[in-house]
Every structure is written in C-alpha cells, then in structure tokens.
Amino acid sequence: MRDTTARRVVVTGLGAVSSLGIGAHTFAAGIREGRSGVSPIRGFDASGFPHTMAGEVHDFEPRSVLRSLDPEQWGRSGLFAASAARLALEDADLDPALVAEAHTGSAIGTTSGESAVIEQLTEQWVKDSFKRLDPTAIRKVPASQIATAVNAELGLSGEAQTIATACSASNYALGYAYDMVRSGEADFMFSGGADSINRWAHAGFFRLGALAESVCRPFDAHRSGILTAEGGVALFLEPYDHAVARGARIYAEVLGYGVNCDAQHPVSPDPSSIAECIRAAHRNANVEPEQIDYICAHGTGTPTNDATEVKAVREVFGDRLPPISSIKSAIGHTMGAASGFGALMCCLALYEGFLPPTANVTETDPALGPGVDPVPGTARPAAPRIVQNHGFAFGGNNAITILGRAA
C-alpha cells in the first residue's frame, strides 16, 4: 500500500531525441500517426549484415539543444540524455536557476552505455596499439557519464544515477526518481534513458535470431523480431503541491511501480515472474487490475516476447484485457531508453486523451488468444485514467510503472 503521508509526484516536463524527431511532441505526433522512424543504418558499416535497418537518430546536432556541454567531450548516449533533459526542463517551464539551486538529481537508464565509443577504441587498439588509444575517447567511456551529462548540462547538485538494467532501465530510473521526490530526498528529479546504435548490439540480436529484416510488427501473426534503435528521453518530476502552486501543466501523476528479477534464463522471459511484477506495481500504486485502462507493452515483436507478455497479462487480468500496444513498432527497440519512451507516451495519452498505436499490424496473432487489442495502425481517441508501462530485460529484470491522470 502507498504511504499516504508521502508527497504526490507528477510529471510536468517531457523531452525526447528520437528517430521520429527532436522534442516530445514531435516524437509523439509520429507515434500517433503510426509513422516509421526506421531507415538504413548509417552509424556503422552494416554491409556485412543481411538485416540493415534500424531506428537511428539522423541529423542530430547537440549544439542546437545544449547550452553547457561541449559535445566533443561526451559520448553519443550522454548527449542524447543531456539533450532530452534540457528539452524536458524547457517543457516544464520552470526557471533553470531555481532547479539548479534546489536539490535536483537525475536517474537515467541504459543498456549499452557508451558502447559506440568502446567500439571506436577497440578499432584503434586493433589497428595501432593500446598505447595509441585516444585519451579524449577514453574519458567518455564510463556508463556513469550518461547521468553525469544531465547534471553537468543543467548544473544540478543532486545525485547522478545511471541505472544499467538493460531494456527495463528507464522504468527502474522512473521508480527511483519517484521515490526520491516522494520521500523528500530530492526537490526535483529527471528520469529517463539513453542508448546509441552500435555494431555489437546489432550483431548480438542478429546472432540470437531476434532481428526483423525491415519491419517490426508486435502482436502481428507475421511478426519476426526487433529492430535495433537509439535515442534519449527524459521526464521532469516534481511534487504535486509545488506544480499546482506554480500553475504547471501536469501531464500525469506517478502512482507507483514494481520491480523484480527471476534470473531463470539469460534471454527467455518468465510469464509468472512478469505477472508478479504487475501485481507488485498494482500494490505499490494502490490500484486494482480493473482500473487499468491501457498497457504500454514491452512489445518487442519477437514471437516469444509478445506471447509471454500477453500470457502474463492474462494471469493478472483474466478475461478482461486492457488495450495493449507497442511503440517499438514505429521506432524500434531503443534499449535502455525503451520504457522511458513508453512512459512519455503514457503521460501524453493521459493528458491529451488517446491510446498509442501499434504500427504495422495487419493481422493480430490469433494464437495470442481472444481479446488482444493492439490498437493497430494509428492512435485511438480515448479517456484513459490509469495506465501501465512495461519494461523487461535480459536476465529477467522486470520493471513496471503505473501512471494516472492527475486529479
């Protein structure tokens, strides 16, 4: 049960750097329209792969967003995170000096950290020698740099926490940031995630047989896998009373979260563990299954993940399944940023009144059973009040957040 003496926590700022564009509302417009952010890979030479499509962020110019950081000193993932946080602060319409003077921190999730930088250094090592490694690149390597980039860009004095629980990391980060603000340990928090396209992740998913050739179609009868992707996302969290007092636009209230790890298999999700994580999130948020109006699925588009996820949802919800859709159908799998992008869309769904769609669905897989509504094609007008956001990762790391319309 929620501690009713703790502070209520709301989301008042959103930021996104994505393959569908820069800025939360540009990104969301693409998702709502069912547009694709997928294109041929440019970030590395993909000519040796049979599958060469990904959700890359093209023409990203960090200097057009950032005010403090020198982009030459930071890795691509850190720049994604810092840019998204800067955009979220601007969207929150709060004095940056006030935020910097307060006890404000960041919690940012990632899967691969600055792996693109590590690949660059590995190439230098193989081509030349260990002693010839670029020292500027070496300084970019630590995964901690991703959250540190946010604090450095915004002049924050609170903690900078990089959470590396792979593809559930942004939901872990959101839960962590929620606890910090709720408990009064922080005045404000930025949460989100960032990852950049890299060869090893693309190769790894290809060798697992998990890559789709060109289209990601979660819940479709003909789905064949994921598409790798990149980007950065940030949510700005503040106490409800503070937001109301300043007349802020409140996108959503963070009601609670659940996390667990079944640790049963490196890559195969466990439906019972996911179901227990859903129940834990409901308990923490003090909601019942029948109150959930929509589920933003992990929805990778692999046959196994989608079937397992639906099975877990049925275990909790029974015959009454809420609409369940996946935005990965439009942007691919952004790894550590994935559930952060999901949380952003949940916030806008609550605030603006719609259900995010699953693009590319032509035939919902009948093997998933009756009642599965993936909101195919484009967004659907609706009035959701409470929504559920999924994030699952290799190793059985599960994280689920619950958000509601602020009242």
XYZ file of C-alpha atoms in Angstrom:
407
model
C 0.000 0.000 0.000
C 1.148 3.528 -0.723
C 2.301 5.688 2.164
C -0.336 8.432 2.059
C 1.845 10.743 4.147
C 4.439 10.894 1.375
C 4.404 13.573 -1.297
C 2.478 13.038 -4.517
C 4.742 13.136 -7.578
C 3.809 14.410 -11.016
C 5.401 14.726 -14.443
C 5.485 18.296 -15.728
C 8.168 18.181 -18.415
C 8.921 15.830 -21.307
C 11.924 15.656 -23.632
C 12.827 13.317 -26.484
C 15.582 12.829 -29.025
C 14.294 10.155 -31.379
C 14.267 8.751 -34.873
C 10.891 10.448 -35.311
C 12.285 13.862 -34.445
C 13.556 16.094 -31.681
C 11.170 17.115 -28.902
C 8.477 15.181 -27.064
C 5.549 16.485 -29.065
C 7.247 15.922 -32.428
C 8.063 12.386 -31.337
C 4.528 11.755 -30.074
C 2.953 13.066 -33.266
C 4.901 10.470 -35.240
C 3.831 7.688 -32.895
C 0.182 8.743 -33.044
C 0.231 8.754 -36.833
C 1.861 5.337 -36.995
C 4.854 6.724 -38.888
C 8.123 4.842 -39.079
C 11.426 6.113 -37.741
C 13.269 3.179 -39.289
C 15.855 3.692 -42.031
C 19.053 2.134 -43.442
C 21.885 2.142 -40.889
C 24.420 4.950 -41.202
C 26.117 4.785 -37.807
C 28.394 1.910 -38.771
C 29.171 -0.181 -41.840
C 26.291 -2.648 -41.907
C 27.062 -4.061 -45.343
C 28.059 -7.431 -43.885
C 24.655 -7.935 -42.262
C 21.626 -9.328 -44.095
C 19.468 -7.004 -41.959
C 20.493 -3.353 -42.264
C 17.561 -1.313 -40.932
C 17.386 0.445 -37.569
C 15.746 3.341 -35.733
C 18.612 5.828 -35.952
C 18.515 9.490 -34.992
C 19.715 11.287 -38.104
C 20.960 14.866 -38.326
C 21.174 15.228 -34.545
C 23.043 18.437 -33.728
C 23.512 18.592 -29.942
C 24.730 22.194 -30.067
C 21.262 23.253 -31.187
C 19.857 21.993 -27.857
C 22.656 22.065 -25.291
C 23.864 25.212 -23.571
C 26.640 23.987 -21.290
C 28.279 20.814 -22.561
C 30.994 20.652 -25.189
C 29.762 17.812 -27.443
C 33.339 16.846 -28.282
C 33.877 15.760 -24.670
C 30.885 13.437 -24.347
C 29.656 10.210 -25.920
C 26.541 9.971 -28.072
C 24.397 8.348 -25.369
C 25.320 11.055 -22.853
C 24.484 13.737 -25.406
C 21.105 12.108 -26.045
C 20.361 12.089 -22.303
C 21.516 15.658 -21.673
C 19.596 16.980 -24.682
C 16.396 15.193 -23.671
C 16.720 16.551 -20.120
C 17.285 20.091 -21.386
C 14.163 19.770 -23.541
C 12.187 18.381 -20.591
C 13.190 21.320 -18.409
C 12.160 23.773 -21.103
C 8.857 21.929 -21.472
C 8.277 22.153 -17.707
C 8.549 25.953 -17.967
C 10.452 26.234 -14.711
C 13.332 28.625 -14.059
C 16.556 26.666 -14.735
C 18.315 28.612 -11.971
C 15.683 27.529 -9.446
C 16.069 23.891 -10.496
C 19.866 24.122 -10.244
C 19.719 25.764 -6.806
C 17.300 23.147 -5.463
C 18.278 19.596 -4.597
C 17.772 18.160 -8.065
C 19.260 14.995 -9.493
C 18.931 12.554 -12.359
C 18.322 8.826 -12.815
C 18.992 7.650 -16.348
C 18.722 4.106 -17.658
C 20.886 2.447 -20.283
C 21.713 -0.921 -21.816
C 24.929 -0.344 -23.703
C 26.257 2.828 -22.102
C 28.807 4.398 -24.449
C 29.457 1.234 -26.434
C 29.895 3.188 -29.655
C 32.900 4.847 -28.002
C 34.225 1.470 -26.847
C 33.940 0.184 -30.405
C 35.945 3.188 -31.604
C 38.664 2.473 -29.029
C 38.702 -1.237 -29.845
C 39.249 -0.423 -33.502
C 42.141 1.880 -32.564
C 43.643 -0.831 -30.351
C 43.471 -3.471 -33.105
C 44.734 -1.138 -35.821
C 47.523 0.556 -33.853
C 48.224 -0.373 -30.239
C 46.893 0.014 -26.712
C 49.235 2.953 -26.161
C 47.729 4.810 -29.127
C 44.190 4.985 -27.736
C 42.563 8.416 -27.916
C 42.529 9.792 -24.332
C 39.536 12.011 -25.108
C 37.553 8.936 -26.128
C 38.666 7.039 -23.013
C 37.178 9.762 -20.807
C 33.788 9.225 -22.497
C 33.606 5.501 -21.716
C 32.191 5.155 -18.157
C 28.451 4.473 -18.197
C 28.150 6.875 -15.260
C 28.827 9.651 -17.746
C 25.274 9.355 -19.071
C 23.561 10.700 -15.948
C 26.556 12.918 -15.230
C 25.982 14.581 -18.596
C 22.477 15.566 -17.481
C 23.725 17.085 -14.222
C 26.598 18.862 -15.945
C 24.361 20.330 -18.645
C 21.779 21.623 -16.161
C 24.100 22.477 -13.263
C 22.424 20.032 -10.891
C 23.828 19.378 -7.418
C 21.887 16.200 -6.607
C 22.926 12.678 -7.405
C 23.545 11.439 -10.935
C 22.461 7.800 -11.046
C 22.994 5.717 -14.184
C 20.932 2.526 -13.985
C 22.088 -0.290 -16.248
C 19.315 -2.868 -16.041
C 19.256 -3.118 -19.823
C 15.904 -2.802 -21.566
C 13.907 -2.197 -18.377
C 16.311 0.510 -17.176
C 14.173 3.588 -17.827
C 11.340 2.186 -15.735
C 13.812 1.422 -12.947
C 15.001 5.021 -13.272
C 11.470 6.386 -13.131
C 10.719 4.366 -9.999
C 13.960 5.549 -8.412
C 13.275 9.197 -9.254
C 9.709 8.869 -7.985
C 10.949 7.580 -4.630
C 13.467 10.413 -4.355
C 10.827 13.119 -4.843
C 8.092 11.293 -2.937
C 10.294 10.877 0.133
C 11.606 14.454 0.057
C 15.191 13.342 -0.578
C 15.079 15.417 -3.767
C 13.140 18.534 -4.675
C 13.036 17.622 -8.357
C 14.322 14.730 -10.461
C 14.959 13.944 -14.096
C 14.373 10.349 -15.140
C 14.723 8.667 -18.498
C 17.102 6.663 -20.609
C 19.596 6.788 -23.458
C 21.380 4.416 -25.800
C 23.119 4.734 -29.139
C 23.246 2.401 -32.130
C 26.314 0.191 -32.155
C 27.590 -2.784 -34.108
C 27.877 -5.269 -31.249
C 24.239 -4.918 -30.161
C 23.045 -5.242 -33.739
C 25.266 -8.301 -34.234
C 24.166 -9.812 -30.943
C 20.468 -9.630 -31.717
C 21.137 -10.941 -35.226
C 23.001 -13.972 -33.867
C 20.132 -14.587 -31.443
C 17.787 -14.744 -34.431
C 15.789 -11.866 -32.929
C 16.186 -9.241 -35.691
C 13.399 -8.459 -38.140
C 14.507 -7.817 -41.684
C 12.920 -4.395 -42.102
C 9.625 -4.035 -40.177
C 8.803 -4.531 -36.501
C 5.203 -5.676 -36.037
C 4.440 -6.616 -32.413
C 1.381 -8.826 -31.819
C 1.014 -9.463 -35.550
C 0.656 -13.030 -36.794
C 3.644 -12.456 -39.082
C 5.966 -10.762 -36.604
C 9.604 -11.800 -36.882
C 11.641 -9.777 -34.405
C 13.024 -6.461 -33.244
C 14.815 -3.607 -34.941
C 17.687 -2.028 -33.021
C 17.325 1.677 -32.320
C 18.664 4.633 -30.371
C 17.600 7.838 -28.688
C 17.222 9.702 -25.434
C 14.173 10.502 -23.317
C 13.620 12.456 -20.118
C 10.739 13.159 -17.742
C 10.826 16.001 -15.199
C 9.321 15.049 -11.827
C 8.201 17.440 -9.110
C 5.900 17.384 -6.069
C 2.222 17.729 -6.909
C 1.680 20.626 -4.494
C 4.577 22.576 -5.994
C 3.285 22.005 -9.526
C -0.221 23.157 -8.601
C 1.073 26.219 -6.770
C 3.010 27.417 -9.812
C 0.197 26.607 -12.256
C 2.235 23.976 -14.081
C 0.924 21.772 -16.848
C 0.654 18.346 -15.229
C 0.886 15.529 -17.736
C 0.444 12.682 -15.279
C 0.914 11.510 -11.720
C 3.341 8.701 -10.956
C 1.259 6.336 -8.854
C 3.787 3.586 -8.203
C 5.941 0.847 -9.649
C 7.053 -2.751 -9.296
C 10.404 -4.413 -9.980
C 11.708 -7.954 -9.747
C 14.224 -10.338 -11.292
C 13.528 -14.015 -11.881
C 17.099 -14.738 -13.080
C 15.959 -18.023 -14.611
C 17.272 -17.597 -18.142
C 19.560 -15.106 -19.916
C 17.110 -14.260 -22.712
C 13.810 -16.115 -22.198
C 11.202 -14.128 -20.217
C 9.202 -15.867 -17.497
C 5.444 -15.126 -17.552
C 4.873 -15.903 -13.871
C 7.619 -13.507 -12.818
C 6.218 -10.786 -15.078
C 2.747 -11.374 -13.636
C 4.115 -10.999 -10.116
C 5.836 -7.773 -11.133
C 2.480 -6.461 -12.418
C 0.843 -7.361 -9.101
C 3.661 -5.658 -7.190
C 3.195 -2.497 -9.252
C -0.547 -2.561 -8.585
C 0.007 -2.970 -4.857
C 2.538 -0.155 -4.757
C 0.223 2.140 -6.718
C -2.858 1.034 -4.730
C -4.822 0.143 -7.856
C -6.794 -2.914 -8.972
C -6.489 -4.594 -12.380
C -9.933 -3.381 -13.452
C -8.764 0.216 -13.042
C -6.044 -0.098 -15.711
C -7.297 1.433 -18.965
C -4.265 0.796 -21.166
C -0.958 -1.086 -21.198
C 2.100 0.263 -22.986
C 3.732 -3.078 -23.717
C 7.375 -4.048 -23.828
C 6.229 -5.479 -27.151
C 9.491 -6.248 -28.915
C 7.904 -8.026 -31.865
C 9.618 -11.370 -31.298
C 7.227 -14.334 -31.275
C 8.353 -15.392 -27.788
C 8.250 -11.982 -26.071
C 4.805 -10.992 -27.266
C 3.268 -14.374 -26.416
C 4.906 -14.384 -22.967
C 3.838 -10.820 -22.238
C 0.205 -11.497 -23.162
C 0.242 -14.699 -21.093
C 1.493 -12.753 -18.055
C -1.147 -10.070 -18.526
C -3.875 -12.721 -18.729
C -2.637 -14.228 -15.480
C -3.366 -10.925 -13.719
C -6.289 -9.501 -15.698
C -8.173 -12.680 -16.570
C -10.569 -12.364 -19.496
C -10.738 -8.581 -19.327
C -7.603 -7.374 -21.129
C -6.999 -3.636 -21.453
C -5.848 -2.390 -24.869
C -2.139 -3.238 -25.151
C 0.109 -1.658 -27.775
C 3.813 -1.272 -28.564
C 5.515 1.896 -29.775
C 8.569 -0.169 -30.757
C 6.631 -0.850 -33.939
C 7.415 2.721 -35.025
C 10.868 3.433 -33.607
C 12.435 0.034 -32.991
C 13.933 -1.086 -29.697
C 15.769 1.827 -28.072
C 17.193 -0.485 -25.415
C 17.700 1.364 -22.113
C 15.522 4.238 -23.326
C 12.610 1.999 -24.369
C 10.389 2.132 -21.293
C 11.216 5.829 -20.914
C 9.718 6.491 -24.338
C 6.800 4.340 -23.224
C 6.354 6.442 -20.085
C 6.418 9.621 -22.163
C 3.641 8.289 -24.401
C 1.651 7.198 -21.348
C 1.876 10.727 -19.962
C 0.593 12.247 -23.194
C -2.116 9.595 -23.553
C -3.440 10.582 -20.124
C -3.112 14.305 -20.716
C -4.390 14.531 -24.291
C -6.814 11.597 -24.353
C -5.766 8.826 -26.760
C -4.311 5.327 -26.932
C -0.893 4.971 -28.619
C -0.998 2.560 -31.552
C 0.947 -0.460 -32.687
C 2.056 0.371 -36.220
C 2.393 -2.263 -38.950
C -0.232 -4.657 -37.549
C -2.291 -6.241 -40.312
C -3.473 -9.408 -38.531
C -3.461 -9.762 -34.761
C -1.995 -13.173 -33.983
C -4.921 -15.494 -33.116
C -2.504 -17.678 -31.136
C -2.356 -14.878 -28.543
C -5.946 -15.718 -27.665
C -9.161 -13.706 -27.615
C -9.455 -10.108 -26.525
C -5.995 -8.845 -27.535
C -6.401 -5.269 -28.783
C -3.048 -3.875 -30.014
C -4.631 -0.580 -31.180
C -3.497 -1.259 -34.750
C -2.363 1.433 -37.165
C -2.908 4.868 -35.664
C -3.845 6.354 -32.305
C -7.377 5.948 -30.993
C -9.311 8.684 -29.159
C -9.907 7.621 -25.556
C -10.007 8.916 -21.993
C -7.627 6.694 -20.008
C -7.334 7.481 -16.315
C -4.726 4.939 -15.190
C -2.140 3.280 -17.440
C 0.551 0.649 -17.055
C 4.012 0.837 -18.656
C 6.128 -2.309 -19.156
C 9.887 -2.736 -19.306
C 11.555 -6.160 -19.426
C 15.198 -7.097 -19.890
C 17.571 -9.996 -20.419
C 18.243 -11.899 -17.226
C 14.646 -11.492 -16.079
C 14.923 -7.863 -14.960
C 11.331 -6.606 -14.949
C 10.108 -3.084 -14.142
C 6.578 -1.755 -14.425
C 5.373 1.773 -13.711
C 1.814 2.963 -13.126
C 0.756 6.464 -14.097
C -2.563 8.234 -13.679
C -4.376 11.349 -14.713
C -3.678 13.927 -12.008
C -6.766 14.972 -10.055
